[in-house]
């Protein structure tokens, strides 16, 4: 599902450039956790096929997210617990390409686009 002509994931990659010399894996999710866009780095690290991410749920890549709600009550923002874990540098287990288990830092952001709430997750391998 390509929501605009310019890939949202690629657009937001520039946000993290000062923190890291490498481009993070960037995923855009719907409120229910379905991955709708990803950047090129996601193909290599996570095995996602660009343009065919719409059937993948984020919990297939980050198993902890099967146990934790993505959004706070009222579905207005990313769950405060997830934001807290990302800010303290918690390492999440991420299932990479070919089933490899990776230890990664995740950063969660809220995006409003065309009156739709989206979630951006940036993944940095540890």
Short mmCIF file of N, CA and C in Angstrom, two decimals:
data_model
loop_
_atom_site.label_atom_id
_atom_site.label_comp_id
_atom_site.label_asym_id
_atom_site.label_seq_id
_atom_site.Cartn_x
_atom_site.Cartn_y
_atom_site.Cartn_z
N UNK A 1 0.85 -1.17 0.00
CA UNK A 1 0.00 0.00 0.00
C UNK A 1 0.90 1.23 0.00
N UNK A 2 0.92 1.95 -1.04
CA UNK A 2 1.71 3.16 -1.10
C UNK A 2 0.78 4.34 -0.94
N UNK A 3 0.86 5.01 0.21
CA UNK A 3 -0.13 6.01 0.57
C UNK A 3 0.09 7.35 -0.12
N UNK A 4 1.30 7.64 -0.47
CA UNK A 4 1.59 8.86 -1.21
C UNK A 4 2.69 8.55 -2.21
N UNK A 5 2.92 9.46 -3.13
CA UNK A 5 3.92 9.20 -4.15
C UNK A 5 5.32 9.13 -3.57
N UNK A 6 5.57 9.86 -2.51
CA UNK A 6 6.87 9.83 -1.86
C UNK A 6 6.76 8.91 -0.64
N UNK A 7 7.63 7.93 -0.53
CA UNK A 7 7.58 6.94 0.54
C UNK A 7 7.75 7.61 1.90
N UNK A 8 6.77 7.47 2.80
CA UNK A 8 6.82 8.10 4.12
C UNK A 8 8.02 7.61 4.90
N UNK A 9 8.32 6.32 4.84
CA UNK A 9 9.45 5.78 5.59
C UNK A 9 10.76 6.43 5.17
N UNK A 10 10.96 6.64 3.89
CA UNK A 10 12.18 7.29 3.41
C UNK A 10 12.21 8.75 3.84
N UNK A 11 11.07 9.40 3.84
CA UNK A 11 10.99 10.80 4.22
C UNK A 11 11.44 11.00 5.66
N UNK A 12 11.06 10.11 6.56
CA UNK A 12 11.39 10.25 7.96
C UNK A 12 12.76 9.71 8.33
N UNK A 13 13.45 9.02 7.44
CA UNK A 13 14.80 8.52 7.73
C UNK A 13 15.75 9.63 8.13
N UNK A 14 15.59 10.80 7.58
CA UNK A 14 16.50 11.90 7.85
C UNK A 14 16.43 12.36 9.31
N UNK A 15 15.36 12.04 10.02
CA UNK A 15 15.21 12.43 11.42
C UNK A 15 16.33 11.87 12.30
N UNK A 16 16.83 10.68 11.99
CA UNK A 16 17.80 10.01 12.85
C UNK A 16 19.24 10.19 12.43
N UNK A 17 19.51 10.87 11.38
CA UNK A 17 20.88 10.96 10.89
C UNK A 17 21.88 11.45 11.93
N UNK A 18 21.58 12.48 12.75
CA UNK A 18 22.57 12.91 13.73
C UNK A 18 22.88 11.86 14.80
N UNK A 19 21.91 11.01 15.17
CA UNK A 19 22.12 10.01 16.21
C UNK A 19 22.99 8.85 15.75
N UNK A 20 22.93 8.53 14.50
CA UNK A 20 23.61 7.36 14.00
C UNK A 20 24.13 7.63 12.61
N UNK A 21 25.28 7.04 12.29
CA UNK A 21 25.83 7.24 10.96
C UNK A 21 25.17 6.31 9.95
N UNK A 22 24.42 5.33 10.43
CA UNK A 22 23.73 4.43 9.51
C UNK A 22 22.25 4.74 9.50
N UNK A 23 21.61 4.49 8.40
CA UNK A 23 20.18 4.69 8.27
C UNK A 23 19.46 3.56 9.00
N UNK A 24 18.51 3.88 9.87
CA UNK A 24 17.78 2.83 10.56
C UNK A 24 16.77 2.16 9.64
N UNK A 25 16.34 0.98 10.02
CA UNK A 25 15.18 0.37 9.38
C UNK A 25 14.00 1.21 9.83
N UNK A 26 13.18 1.65 8.90
CA UNK A 26 12.03 2.48 9.24
C UNK A 26 10.77 1.82 8.72
N UNK A 27 9.82 1.61 9.62
CA UNK A 27 8.54 0.99 9.29
C UNK A 27 7.42 1.95 9.62
N UNK A 28 6.40 2.00 8.78
CA UNK A 28 5.18 2.77 9.04
C UNK A 28 4.06 1.77 9.22
N UNK A 29 3.33 1.91 10.35
CA UNK A 29 2.26 0.97 10.70
C UNK A 29 0.92 1.69 10.80
N UNK A 30 -0.13 0.94 10.58
CA UNK A 30 -1.46 1.43 10.89
C UNK A 30 -1.67 1.30 12.40
N UNK A 31 -2.76 1.83 12.90
CA UNK A 31 -3.06 1.75 14.33
C UNK A 31 -3.15 0.31 14.83
N UNK A 32 -3.54 -0.60 13.95
CA UNK A 32 -3.68 -2.00 14.40
C UNK A 32 -2.39 -2.80 14.25
N UNK A 33 -1.30 -2.16 13.80
CA UNK A 33 0.00 -2.82 13.74
C UNK A 33 0.38 -3.41 12.40
N UNK A 34 -0.43 -3.20 11.38
CA UNK A 34 -0.09 -3.69 10.04
C UNK A 34 0.96 -2.78 9.42
N UNK A 35 2.02 -3.39 8.89
CA UNK A 35 3.09 -2.62 8.25
C UNK A 35 2.62 -2.19 6.87
N UNK A 36 2.58 -0.89 6.63
CA UNK A 36 2.12 -0.39 5.32
C UNK A 36 3.26 0.14 4.47
N UNK A 37 4.36 0.54 5.08
CA UNK A 37 5.51 1.00 4.31
C UNK A 37 6.78 0.68 5.07
N UNK A 38 7.85 0.55 4.30
CA UNK A 38 9.17 0.31 4.89
C UNK A 38 10.22 0.89 3.97
N UNK A 39 11.41 1.10 4.51
CA UNK A 39 12.49 1.63 3.68
C UNK A 39 13.32 0.47 3.12
N UNK A 40 14.29 0.80 2.29
CA UNK A 40 15.10 -0.23 1.63
C UNK A 40 15.87 -1.09 2.62
N UNK A 41 16.30 -0.51 3.72
CA UNK A 41 17.09 -1.26 4.71
C UNK A 41 16.29 -2.40 5.32
N UNK A 42 14.97 -2.29 5.36
CA UNK A 42 14.13 -3.33 5.94
C UNK A 42 14.18 -4.62 5.12
N UNK A 43 14.41 -4.49 3.83
CA UNK A 43 14.47 -5.67 2.97
C UNK A 43 15.67 -6.54 3.33
N UNK A 44 16.81 -5.91 3.52
CA UNK A 44 18.02 -6.66 3.83
C UNK A 44 18.01 -7.22 5.25
N UNK A 45 17.67 -6.38 6.23
CA UNK A 45 17.75 -6.79 7.63
C UNK A 45 16.59 -7.67 8.07
N UNK A 46 15.38 -7.33 7.62
CA UNK A 46 14.19 -8.04 8.11
C UNK A 46 13.56 -8.97 7.09
N UNK A 47 14.02 -8.91 5.85
CA UNK A 47 13.46 -9.78 4.82
C UNK A 47 12.11 -9.32 4.30
N UNK A 48 11.74 -8.07 4.56
CA UNK A 48 10.48 -7.54 4.03
C UNK A 48 10.67 -7.19 2.57
N UNK A 49 9.66 -7.46 1.77
CA UNK A 49 9.70 -7.11 0.36
C UNK A 49 9.06 -5.75 0.19
N UNK A 50 9.81 -4.81 -0.35
CA UNK A 50 9.27 -3.46 -0.54
C UNK A 50 8.01 -3.50 -1.39
N UNK A 51 7.02 -2.76 -0.97
CA UNK A 51 5.77 -2.69 -1.71
C UNK A 51 4.82 -3.84 -1.40
N UNK A 52 5.26 -4.84 -0.64
CA UNK A 52 4.39 -5.97 -0.30
C UNK A 52 4.35 -6.18 1.21
N UNK A 53 4.40 -5.08 1.97
CA UNK A 53 4.42 -5.18 3.42
C UNK A 53 3.03 -5.21 4.04
N UNK A 54 2.00 -4.87 3.31
CA UNK A 54 0.65 -4.72 3.84
C UNK A 54 0.04 -5.93 4.49
N UNK A 55 0.61 -7.11 4.31
CA UNK A 55 0.05 -8.30 4.95
C UNK A 55 0.82 -8.69 6.21
N UNK A 56 1.90 -7.98 6.51
CA UNK A 56 2.72 -8.30 7.69
C UNK A 56 2.27 -7.48 8.89
N UNK A 57 2.15 -8.16 10.03
CA UNK A 57 1.85 -7.48 11.28
C UNK A 57 3.17 -7.31 12.03
N UNK A 58 3.32 -6.21 12.74
CA UNK A 58 4.57 -5.91 13.43
C UNK A 58 4.95 -6.99 14.44
N UNK A 59 3.98 -7.69 15.01
CA UNK A 59 4.28 -8.73 15.99
C UNK A 59 5.02 -9.92 15.37
N UNK A 60 4.95 -10.06 14.04
CA UNK A 60 5.71 -11.13 13.39
C UNK A 60 7.20 -10.81 13.39
N UNK A 61 7.56 -9.55 13.55
CA UNK A 61 8.95 -9.13 13.61
C UNK A 61 9.42 -8.86 15.04
N UNK A 62 8.53 -8.35 15.87
CA UNK A 62 8.86 -8.00 17.25
C UNK A 62 7.88 -8.74 18.16
N UNK A 63 8.25 -9.95 18.60
CA UNK A 63 7.33 -10.79 19.36
C UNK A 63 6.76 -10.14 20.62
N UNK A 64 7.51 -9.27 21.28
CA UNK A 64 7.02 -8.61 22.49
C UNK A 64 5.73 -7.83 22.23
N UNK A 65 5.54 -7.38 20.99
CA UNK A 65 4.37 -6.58 20.68
C UNK A 65 3.08 -7.40 20.57
N UNK A 66 3.18 -8.72 20.73
CA UNK A 66 1.96 -9.52 20.85
C UNK A 66 1.38 -9.38 22.26
N UNK A 67 2.23 -8.99 23.22
CA UNK A 67 1.83 -8.89 24.63
C UNK A 67 1.52 -7.46 25.07
N UNK A 68 1.97 -6.48 24.30
CA UNK A 68 1.82 -5.07 24.68
C UNK A 68 1.01 -4.35 23.62
N UNK A 69 0.04 -3.55 24.05
CA UNK A 69 -0.74 -2.74 23.12
C UNK A 69 0.16 -1.68 22.49
N UNK A 70 0.01 -1.46 21.20
CA UNK A 70 0.79 -0.43 20.51
C UNK A 70 0.38 0.98 20.93
N UNK A 71 -0.90 1.16 21.17
CA UNK A 71 -1.42 2.49 21.48
C UNK A 71 -1.97 2.55 22.89
N UNK A 72 -1.91 3.76 23.48
CA UNK A 72 -2.49 3.97 24.79
C UNK A 72 -4.01 3.94 24.67
N UNK A 73 -4.68 3.90 25.79
CA UNK A 73 -6.14 3.92 25.76
C UNK A 73 -6.61 5.18 25.05
N UNK A 74 -7.58 5.04 24.21
CA UNK A 74 -8.08 6.15 23.41
C UNK A 74 -7.44 6.20 22.04
N UNK A 75 -6.44 5.35 21.80
CA UNK A 75 -5.77 5.23 20.50
C UNK A 75 -5.26 6.55 19.93
N UNK A 76 -4.75 7.42 20.81
CA UNK A 76 -4.28 8.71 20.33
C UNK A 76 -2.77 8.80 20.19
N UNK A 77 -2.04 7.99 20.96
CA UNK A 77 -0.58 8.04 20.93
C UNK A 77 -0.01 6.63 21.14
N UNK A 78 1.27 6.51 20.78
CA UNK A 78 1.97 5.25 21.04
C UNK A 78 1.99 5.01 22.55
N UNK A 79 1.84 3.77 22.93
CA UNK A 79 1.83 3.35 24.33
C UNK A 79 3.01 4.00 25.09
N UNK A 80 2.75 4.67 26.22
CA UNK A 80 3.82 5.32 26.97
C UNK A 80 4.91 4.34 27.44
N UNK A 81 4.53 3.10 27.73
CA UNK A 81 5.52 2.11 28.16
C UNK A 81 6.51 1.81 27.03
N UNK A 82 6.03 1.70 25.80
CA UNK A 82 6.93 1.48 24.66
C UNK A 82 7.84 2.69 24.44
N UNK A 83 7.28 3.89 24.56
CA UNK A 83 8.10 5.09 24.42
C UNK A 83 9.17 5.14 25.51
N UNK A 84 8.81 4.74 26.74
CA UNK A 84 9.77 4.70 27.84
C UNK A 84 10.89 3.70 27.55
N UNK A 85 10.52 2.49 27.13
CA UNK A 85 11.53 1.47 26.83
C UNK A 85 12.50 1.96 25.74
N UNK A 86 11.97 2.63 24.74
CA UNK A 86 12.84 3.10 23.66
C UNK A 86 13.78 4.20 24.14
N UNK A 87 13.31 5.05 25.02
CA UNK A 87 14.15 6.16 25.48
C UNK A 87 15.24 5.72 26.47
N UNK A 88 15.04 4.63 27.19
CA UNK A 88 16.09 4.16 28.10
C UNK A 88 17.07 3.22 27.40
N UNK A 89 16.84 2.96 26.13
CA UNK A 89 17.78 2.14 25.36
C UNK A 89 17.56 0.64 25.50
N UNK A 90 16.34 0.25 25.85
CA UNK A 90 16.00 -1.17 25.95
C UNK A 90 16.28 -1.88 24.62
N UNK A 91 16.84 -3.07 24.70
CA UNK A 91 17.07 -3.86 23.49
C UNK A 91 15.91 -4.82 23.29
N UNK A 92 15.24 -4.69 22.18
CA UNK A 92 14.11 -5.53 21.82
C UNK A 92 14.62 -6.69 20.97
N UNK A 93 14.00 -7.85 21.11
CA UNK A 93 14.30 -8.97 20.22
C UNK A 93 13.49 -8.78 18.95
N UNK A 94 14.19 -8.80 17.81
CA UNK A 94 13.57 -8.61 16.51
C UNK A 94 13.90 -9.82 15.65
N UNK A 95 12.89 -10.36 14.98
CA UNK A 95 13.11 -11.49 14.08
C UNK A 95 13.53 -10.93 12.73
N UNK A 96 14.76 -11.24 12.34
CA UNK A 96 15.30 -10.73 11.10
C UNK A 96 15.06 -11.67 9.94
N UNK A 97 15.73 -11.38 8.83
CA UNK A 97 15.63 -12.21 7.63
C UNK A 97 16.08 -13.63 7.97
N UNK A 98 15.42 -14.59 7.37
CA UNK A 98 15.72 -16.02 7.56
C UNK A 98 15.59 -16.46 9.00
N UNK A 99 14.76 -15.76 9.81
CA UNK A 99 14.49 -16.16 11.17
C UNK A 99 15.57 -15.82 12.18
N UNK A 100 16.59 -15.07 11.76
CA UNK A 100 17.65 -14.68 12.71
C UNK A 100 17.05 -13.80 13.80
N UNK A 101 17.51 -14.00 15.04
CA UNK A 101 17.08 -13.15 16.14
C UNK A 101 18.10 -12.04 16.34
N UNK A 102 17.63 -10.80 16.30
CA UNK A 102 18.49 -9.64 16.44
C UNK A 102 18.15 -8.89 17.71
N UNK A 103 19.12 -8.25 18.29
CA UNK A 103 18.90 -7.36 19.43
C UNK A 103 18.95 -5.94 18.88
N UNK A 104 17.88 -5.19 19.07
CA UNK A 104 17.77 -3.87 18.44
C UNK A 104 17.18 -2.84 19.39
N UNK A 105 17.54 -1.59 19.17
CA UNK A 105 16.88 -0.49 19.84
C UNK A 105 15.78 0.02 18.92
N UNK A 106 14.62 0.30 19.48
CA UNK A 106 13.48 0.78 18.71
C UNK A 106 13.10 2.17 19.18
N UNK A 107 12.63 2.98 18.24
CA UNK A 107 12.13 4.31 18.54
C UNK A 107 10.75 4.43 17.91
N UNK A 108 9.78 4.85 18.70
CA UNK A 108 8.39 4.94 18.27
C UNK A 108 7.98 6.40 18.12
N UNK A 109 7.26 6.70 17.06
CA UNK A 109 6.74 8.06 16.83
C UNK A 109 5.33 7.97 16.27
N UNK A 110 4.56 9.01 16.58
CA UNK A 110 3.21 9.13 16.03
C UNK A 110 3.26 10.04 14.81
N UNK A 111 2.49 9.68 13.79
CA UNK A 111 2.41 10.48 12.58
C UNK A 111 0.94 10.67 12.25
N UNK A 112 0.57 11.90 11.95
CA UNK A 112 -0.77 12.18 11.44
C UNK A 112 -0.64 12.47 9.95
N UNK A 113 -1.35 11.71 9.13
CA UNK A 113 -1.28 11.91 7.69
C UNK A 113 -2.67 11.72 7.10
N UNK A 114 -3.20 12.74 6.44
CA UNK A 114 -4.55 12.69 5.85
C UNK A 114 -5.59 12.23 6.85
N UNK A 115 -5.57 12.83 8.03
CA UNK A 115 -6.51 12.50 9.11
C UNK A 115 -6.43 11.04 9.53
N UNK A 116 -5.29 10.44 9.35
CA UNK A 116 -5.08 9.04 9.74
C UNK A 116 -3.91 8.99 10.70
N UNK A 117 -4.06 8.24 11.79
CA UNK A 117 -2.97 8.07 12.75
C UNK A 117 -2.11 6.90 12.32
N UNK A 118 -0.82 7.15 12.16
CA UNK A 118 0.14 6.12 11.80
C UNK A 118 1.22 6.05 12.85
N UNK A 119 1.92 4.94 12.91
CA UNK A 119 3.01 4.76 13.87
C UNK A 119 4.28 4.51 13.08
N UNK A 120 5.33 5.23 13.43
CA UNK A 120 6.62 5.00 12.80
C UNK A 120 7.52 4.31 13.83
N UNK A 121 8.16 3.23 13.39
CA UNK A 121 9.14 2.54 14.24
C UNK A 121 10.47 2.58 13.50
N UNK A 122 11.49 3.09 14.18
CA UNK A 122 12.84 3.07 13.63
C UNK A 122 13.63 2.04 14.41
N UNK A 123 14.30 1.17 13.69
CA UNK A 123 15.01 0.03 14.30
C UNK A 123 16.50 0.17 14.05
N UNK A 124 17.26 0.17 15.15
CA UNK A 124 18.72 0.21 15.08
C UNK A 124 19.26 -1.09 15.65
N UNK A 125 19.93 -1.92 14.84
CA UNK A 125 20.55 -3.13 15.39
C UNK A 125 21.60 -2.74 16.44
N UNK A 126 21.62 -3.49 17.53
CA UNK A 126 22.58 -3.19 18.62
C UNK A 126 23.95 -3.78 18.32
#
